[in-house]
Every structure is written in structure tokens, then in C-alpha cells.
Short mmCIF file of C-alpha atoms in Angstrom, two decimals:
data_model
loop_
_atom_site.label_atom_id
_atom_site.label_comp_id
_atom_site.label_asym_id
_atom_site.label_seq_id
_atom_site.Cartn_x
_atom_site.Cartn_y
_atom_site.Cartn_z
CA MET A 1 104.97 115.45 86.00
CA LEU A 2 103.29 114.85 82.34
CA GLU A 3 102.50 111.31 83.84
CA LYS A 4 101.12 111.89 86.70
CA ASN A 5 98.54 114.99 84.86
CA LEU A 6 97.99 112.35 82.25
CA LYS A 7 96.92 109.44 84.75
CA SER A 8 94.88 111.83 87.42
CA PHE A 9 93.12 112.97 83.94
CA GLN A 10 92.54 109.04 83.13
CA HIS A 11 91.32 107.84 86.08
CA MET A 12 88.71 110.92 86.52
CA PHE A 13 87.60 110.06 82.94
CA GLU A 14 87.06 106.15 84.04
CA TYR A 15 85.36 107.73 87.51
CA ALA A 16 83.37 109.73 84.91
CA VAL A 17 81.62 106.80 82.92
CA PHE A 18 81.33 104.76 85.58
CA LYS A 19 78.74 107.45 86.87
CA PHE A 20 76.73 108.04 83.23
CA LEU A 21 76.65 103.95 83.90
CA VAL A 22 75.52 103.92 87.04
CA ALA A 23 73.14 106.50 85.79
CA VAL A 24 72.06 104.79 82.76
CA ALA A 25 71.63 101.42 84.83
CA ALA A 26 69.46 103.23 87.58
CA PRO A 27 65.95 103.77 86.44
CA LEU A 28 66.08 100.25 84.37
CA SER A 29 64.32 97.13 85.31
CA TYR A 30 66.59 93.65 86.11
CA LYS A 31 64.88 92.06 82.32
CA THR A 32 66.22 95.52 80.15
CA VAL A 33 69.34 95.23 82.75
CA TYR A 34 70.20 91.54 81.01
CA ASN A 35 68.31 91.73 77.86
CA LEU A 36 70.71 94.96 77.29
CA GLY A 37 73.76 93.25 78.59
CA LYS A 38 73.33 90.04 76.56
CA LYS A 39 73.05 92.71 73.73
CA LEU A 40 76.06 94.54 74.11
CA GLY A 41 78.30 90.85 75.15
CA GLU A 42 77.34 89.55 71.49
CA ILE A 43 78.78 93.19 70.25
CA LEU A 44 81.63 93.17 72.72
CA TYR A 45 82.80 89.52 71.43
CA ARG A 46 82.55 90.06 67.57
CA PHE A 47 85.43 92.86 68.33
CA GLY A 48 86.70 91.07 70.98
CA GLY A 49 90.59 91.17 69.92
CA LYS A 50 93.06 90.17 72.29
CA ARG A 51 90.61 89.56 74.88
CA LYS A 52 88.84 86.98 72.62
CA ARG A 53 92.12 85.14 71.94
CA ILE A 54 92.90 84.64 75.69
CA ILE A 55 89.76 82.52 75.79
CA PHE A 56 90.50 80.99 73.24
CA THR A 57 93.96 79.82 74.48
CA ASN A 58 92.38 79.11 78.15
CA LEU A 59 89.98 76.85 76.69
CA GLU A 60 92.65 74.94 73.84
CA ILE A 61 94.89 74.71 77.66
CA ALA A 62 91.84 73.63 79.52
CA PHE A 63 89.96 70.88 77.28
CA GLU A 64 92.05 70.36 74.34
CA ASN A 65 90.28 67.87 72.11
CA THR A 66 87.73 67.37 74.05
CA LEU A 67 85.63 69.89 72.94
CA SER A 68 85.11 70.93 69.15
CA TYR A 69 85.91 74.19 67.95
CA LYS A 70 81.92 75.36 67.64
CA GLU A 71 81.71 74.11 71.20
CA LYS A 72 84.92 76.72 72.64
CA LYS A 73 83.08 78.97 70.40
CA ASN A 74 80.08 78.90 72.10
CA VAL A 75 82.00 78.99 75.66
CA ALA A 76 83.89 82.22 74.88
CA ARG A 77 80.69 83.62 73.35
CA ASN A 78 78.92 83.07 76.74
CA SER A 79 81.55 84.19 78.18
CA PHE A 80 81.75 87.39 76.94
CA ILE A 81 77.81 88.02 77.66
CA HIS A 82 77.80 86.96 80.89
CA LEU A 83 80.87 89.14 81.86
CA VAL A 84 79.07 92.27 80.25
CA VAL A 85 75.39 91.20 82.15
CA SER A 86 76.79 90.97 85.66
CA ILE A 87 78.58 94.21 85.36
CA LEU A 88 75.80 95.80 84.47
CA GLN A 89 73.70 93.82 87.20
CA CYS A 90 76.35 95.81 89.24
CA LEU A 91 76.20 98.75 87.96
CA TRP A 92 71.99 98.25 88.49
CA LEU A 93 72.36 97.12 92.63
CA LYS A 94 74.69 99.69 93.14
CA ILE A 95 71.29 102.34 93.17
CA ASP A 96 69.17 99.70 95.85
CA PRO A 97 71.24 96.66 97.22
CA GLU A 98 68.89 94.89 99.38
CA ASN A 99 65.67 95.31 96.85
CA ARG A 100 67.52 94.64 93.70
CA SER A 101 69.56 92.00 95.08
CA ASN A 102 66.01 90.02 95.77
CA GLU A 103 65.43 90.94 91.84
CA LEU A 104 68.58 88.85 91.04
CA PHE A 105 68.45 86.10 94.04
CA THR A 106 64.50 84.62 93.47
CA GLU A 107 65.01 80.68 95.16
CA GLU A 108 66.11 80.22 98.62
CA PRO A 109 69.93 79.70 98.95
CA GLU A 110 70.59 76.41 98.97
CA GLY A 111 72.70 75.19 102.27
CA LEU A 112 72.86 77.78 104.40
CA ASP A 113 72.66 74.94 106.99
CA VAL A 114 75.60 74.34 106.89
CA ILE A 115 77.12 77.61 107.40
CA ARG A 116 75.04 77.43 110.48
CA GLN A 117 76.18 74.44 112.09
CA CYS A 118 79.77 75.33 111.32
CA LEU A 119 79.66 78.62 113.13
CA GLU A 120 78.03 76.32 116.37
CA ARG A 121 82.36 75.43 117.09
CA LYS A 122 82.76 78.94 117.41
CA LYS A 123 85.61 78.64 115.53
CA GLY A 124 85.10 80.55 112.20
CA VAL A 125 84.75 79.37 108.95
CA PHE A 126 86.28 80.24 105.97
CA ILE A 127 84.02 80.14 103.24
CA LEU A 128 85.62 78.85 99.74
CA THR A 129 84.59 80.34 96.47
CA ALA A 130 85.96 81.86 92.93
CA HIS A 131 85.09 83.96 89.96
CA TYR A 132 82.12 81.87 89.17
CA GLY A 133 78.59 83.52 88.54
CA ASN A 134 77.88 87.05 89.62
CA TRP A 135 79.89 86.92 92.20
CA GLU A 136 80.31 90.13 93.77
CA ALA A 137 76.17 90.05 93.55
CA MET A 138 76.48 87.42 95.65
CA GLY A 139 78.52 88.98 98.21
CA ILE A 140 75.82 91.80 98.48
CA ARG A 141 73.02 89.01 98.91
CA HIS A 142 75.17 87.31 101.60
CA GLY A 143 74.72 90.42 103.45
CA TYR A 144 71.47 90.60 103.55
CA LEU A 145 70.95 86.44 105.49
CA ASP A 146 71.58 85.90 108.97
CA VAL A 147 74.82 85.10 109.02
CA PRO A 148 77.78 86.63 110.26
CA PRO A 149 78.80 89.06 106.78
CA LEU A 150 81.63 88.39 104.24
CA HIS A 151 85.49 89.43 105.51
CA SER A 152 86.62 89.07 101.49
CA ILE A 153 90.50 89.62 100.27
CA ALA A 154 90.61 92.19 97.61
CA ARG A 155 93.53 93.76 95.48
CA LYS A 156 93.26 97.63 96.01
CA LEU A 157 92.39 99.23 92.22
CA ASP A 158 94.86 101.57 90.70
CA ASN A 159 91.59 104.25 90.31
CA PRO A 160 91.06 105.90 93.73
CA TYR A 161 87.71 107.33 92.40
CA LEU A 162 86.86 103.67 91.49
CA GLU A 163 88.28 101.73 94.49
CA LYS A 164 86.18 104.00 96.58
CA GLU A 165 82.93 103.18 94.53
CA ILE A 166 83.59 99.34 94.42
CA PHE A 167 84.82 99.21 98.74
CA LEU A 168 81.51 100.91 99.35
CA PHE A 169 79.49 98.75 96.91
CA ARG A 170 81.41 95.41 98.49
CA SER A 171 80.47 96.68 101.30
CA ALA A 172 76.59 97.88 101.23
CA SER A 173 74.76 94.85 103.23
CA GLY A 174 77.68 94.88 105.73
CA ASN A 175 80.57 92.91 104.32
CA LYS A 176 84.19 93.89 105.34
CA VAL A 177 86.67 94.02 102.40
CA PHE A 178 90.45 93.01 103.49
CA TYR A 179 93.39 93.91 100.95
CA LYS A 180 95.80 91.85 99.86
CA ASP A 181 98.46 93.09 102.00
CA ILE A 182 96.88 92.43 105.66
CA SER A 183 98.71 91.05 108.02
CA PRO A 184 97.34 87.13 108.27
CA LEU A 185 96.54 88.32 112.18
CA LYS A 186 93.75 89.86 110.92
CA LEU A 187 92.31 87.19 109.42
CA VAL A 188 93.04 85.05 112.56
CA ARG A 189 91.04 87.58 114.90
CA VAL A 190 87.63 87.34 112.31
CA LEU A 191 87.62 83.23 112.33
CA LYS A 192 88.40 84.00 116.67
CA ASN A 193 85.62 86.30 116.91
CA ASN A 194 83.23 83.22 114.70
CA GLY A 195 83.18 85.33 111.45
CA CYS A 196 83.52 84.53 107.81
CA VAL A 197 86.32 85.37 105.88
CA ALA A 198 86.06 84.87 102.05
CA ILE A 199 88.95 83.73 99.66
CA LEU A 200 88.49 83.35 96.16
CA LEU A 201 90.88 80.89 95.03
CA ASP A 202 91.00 80.28 91.25
CA GLN A 203 93.72 83.22 91.21
CA ASN A 204 97.89 82.78 89.85
CA THR A 205 99.40 83.80 93.33
CA ALA A 206 102.65 85.56 92.25
CA LYS A 207 104.76 84.63 95.48
CA GLY A 208 103.58 82.31 98.37
CA GLY A 209 101.64 79.73 96.46
CA VAL A 210 101.71 76.26 96.03
CA PHE A 211 101.80 74.85 92.67
CA VAL A 212 98.45 72.08 92.49
CA ASP A 213 96.13 70.89 89.53
CA PHE A 214 94.23 72.98 87.95
CA LEU A 215 91.69 72.14 85.40
CA GLY A 216 94.64 69.53 84.57
CA LYS A 217 97.66 72.04 85.04
CA LYS A 218 99.96 72.97 87.74
CA ALA A 219 98.66 76.47 88.77
CA ALA A 220 100.21 78.57 91.85
CA THR A 221 97.65 78.61 94.14
CA ALA A 222 96.97 80.55 97.33
CA ARG A 223 97.85 78.27 100.39
CA SER A 224 96.39 81.12 102.93
CA ILE A 225 92.83 79.16 103.16
CA ALA A 226 94.95 75.79 104.19
CA LEU A 227 97.10 77.16 105.96
CA LEU A 228 94.64 79.14 108.50
CA SER A 229 92.30 76.38 108.18
CA LEU A 230 95.10 74.21 109.37
CA ALA A 231 95.86 75.97 111.93
CA SER A 232 92.75 77.24 113.70
CA ASP A 233 90.04 74.56 112.76
CA ALA A 234 88.12 76.68 110.99
CA ALA A 235 85.93 75.15 108.64
CA ILE A 236 85.63 75.53 104.86
CA VAL A 237 82.78 75.94 103.33
CA PRO A 238 82.56 76.48 99.21
CA MET A 239 79.48 78.98 98.18
CA PHE A 240 79.12 79.70 94.66
CA CYS A 241 76.21 81.48 92.40
CA VAL A 242 74.59 79.59 90.51
CA ALA A 243 72.98 80.80 87.54
CA THR A 244 69.27 79.75 87.00
CA GLY A 245 68.51 81.41 83.56
CA GLU A 246 67.38 84.84 82.37
CA GLY A 247 69.70 87.29 84.42
CA ARG A 248 69.15 85.46 87.81
CA TYR A 249 71.14 83.42 90.58
CA LYS A 250 70.95 80.72 93.55
CA ILE A 251 73.60 80.56 95.95
CA ARG A 252 74.84 77.61 96.74
CA TYR A 253 76.47 76.84 100.13
CA GLY A 254 78.27 73.68 100.98
CA PRO A 255 78.76 71.26 101.35
CA GLU A 256 81.72 71.31 103.82
CA ILE A 257 85.37 70.58 102.92
CA ILE A 258 86.86 67.62 105.30
CA PHE A 259 89.89 66.90 105.95
CA LYS A 260 91.88 64.98 107.93
CA PRO A 261 95.29 66.10 108.68
CA SER A 262 98.25 63.70 108.49
CA GLY A 263 100.85 65.94 110.74
CA ASN A 264 102.98 66.17 108.24
CA LYS A 265 102.40 70.44 107.90
CA GLU A 266 104.15 70.94 103.74
CA LYS A 267 101.81 68.13 102.81
CA ASP A 268 98.94 68.60 104.60
CA ILE A 269 98.74 72.31 103.35
CA LEU A 270 99.29 71.42 99.56
CA ASP A 271 96.82 68.50 100.24
CA LEU A 272 93.95 70.41 101.27
CA THR A 273 94.69 73.45 98.82
CA GLN A 274 94.72 70.37 95.63
CA ILE A 275 90.96 69.55 97.40
CA CYS A 276 89.66 73.40 97.68
CA ALA A 277 90.52 73.37 93.87
CA ASP A 278 89.71 70.23 92.94
CA PHE A 279 85.96 71.54 94.43
CA ILE A 280 85.94 74.74 92.64
#
């Protein structure tokens, strides 16, 4: 009972902090949010502790001696800054997502015609993306474009209060959210209705994945996008959030991932997953 009460208190405290930060960010300009995020990111980098060590370990694994220590340090520092800026931008977006996403995405999306051409086949589209740029803000902006909304797959948060807020945020522009325990049949239904299913493929898969090369190392990667694309003939189109400077971004779609199956199901799943990982 005590443990349950402590957990409940923790959830309420986290929720109160979240609401406070939204209230603080609400009246700020996009520029102020960006500058504040940069300063806070610098501070967190200096006192990063365990998180900083994890970043440096990953940089060593991925780049080994191809980057100097100074270059790795710069990447780590910018990683902290970008993360804090992205979080503050999402809090800021929550108040008026349509107009404020216009302020963050000032350039026209690149490659939107690729999505439209693929949709003309009436087979649906898999959106291949990753934790790159401000991917949450990118999803919001996509929902306001003249294409079908995203059906994204996410992990449900442990905190039910925050989960509700995040769900409302992610669906604010018409997008749908599925959870990781979803039946594949629901994804197939979206594709049959010529919809868009978004999958962030740059995460380690605890079970059911395939091992492919990622940054020079074998990584357990979800096979769902390859499996369902091969089964349904749905197109696979990358979608990435590219920073244009000063806390602003541009959405880049395409090019379509082209793959010719060999007829060997397991080999095709592995090869197509590898192509997707290579693109990321």
C-alpha cells in the first residue's frame, strides 16, 4: 500500500511540474523558447552525470576513432541542447498547435508529392522515421497538411496523467496513436483504408526483431514495417524533421524505399529492414 501511495504521489507531482512548465512556456515567443532551451541545455550538459557518460559511450561505439574527443564532446553538448529545446517547444506548441507549428516549420515540406503519388496506388503508406530533429513537432505539423493523418505506434507512459496529456498533444492535429501491444490487423486495416502508419525504427527491439547493421553494429530492429509492407504492398516513405537553424525545422519526405522481393520471406524481411536502417 505504501509503495502504491508513493507511486501515486510521484505521478501527481510529475503532472504538476508538467502543467507548471506548460504555463511558463505558454506566453513566450518561439525565439525566447529556443534561447531558453539552449541555456538550460548547456547547464544540463555540465551536470549531465550518467546521461553524459551514456552519450559518450554511444559515440565511442558508433564513431570509434573517426571523430576526435573534441568533436564527440561537441556532439554530446549539442545533443543535450537539442533535447531541451525540443521538450520546451512541445510544451509551447500545446497551447496553439496549428499556428505555433507554423512558426516552427516556416518552409514548405519537401517531397510531399512522393506521399501523394504513393497514395494513388490505394495500398496505404508506411512512414519510416526516427528520433531525429523534433519528431514530436513534426508529427503535429504533418496533421495539418493535405495528406492522411499519421497512425503512430507508441509506448504508453507509466504516469496515467502524463499519458493523457501526451495522447491529446499527439492527436491534436488529427493524428491517431496506437500502442505497442496493438494487433497487426489494425495496422493492416489502416493500410487498406489508404492511410499512413508511422514507425520510428531506431529503437532496440526486446523481442520479435531482426538483427541488422546500424552505425556499424548489429542492432535488434523491428521487423513489422518490412513484414507488413511485403504482405500488403504498401509503400515505405521516409519522413524526417530537418533543422534549418535557430530552432526551426523543415519536413522532408522521401524518396520512396524501393525493394524487389526475392520470394524468400525471411530473407526479404531481413534485407528490407536493413535498407530501412541504412536510410536512417
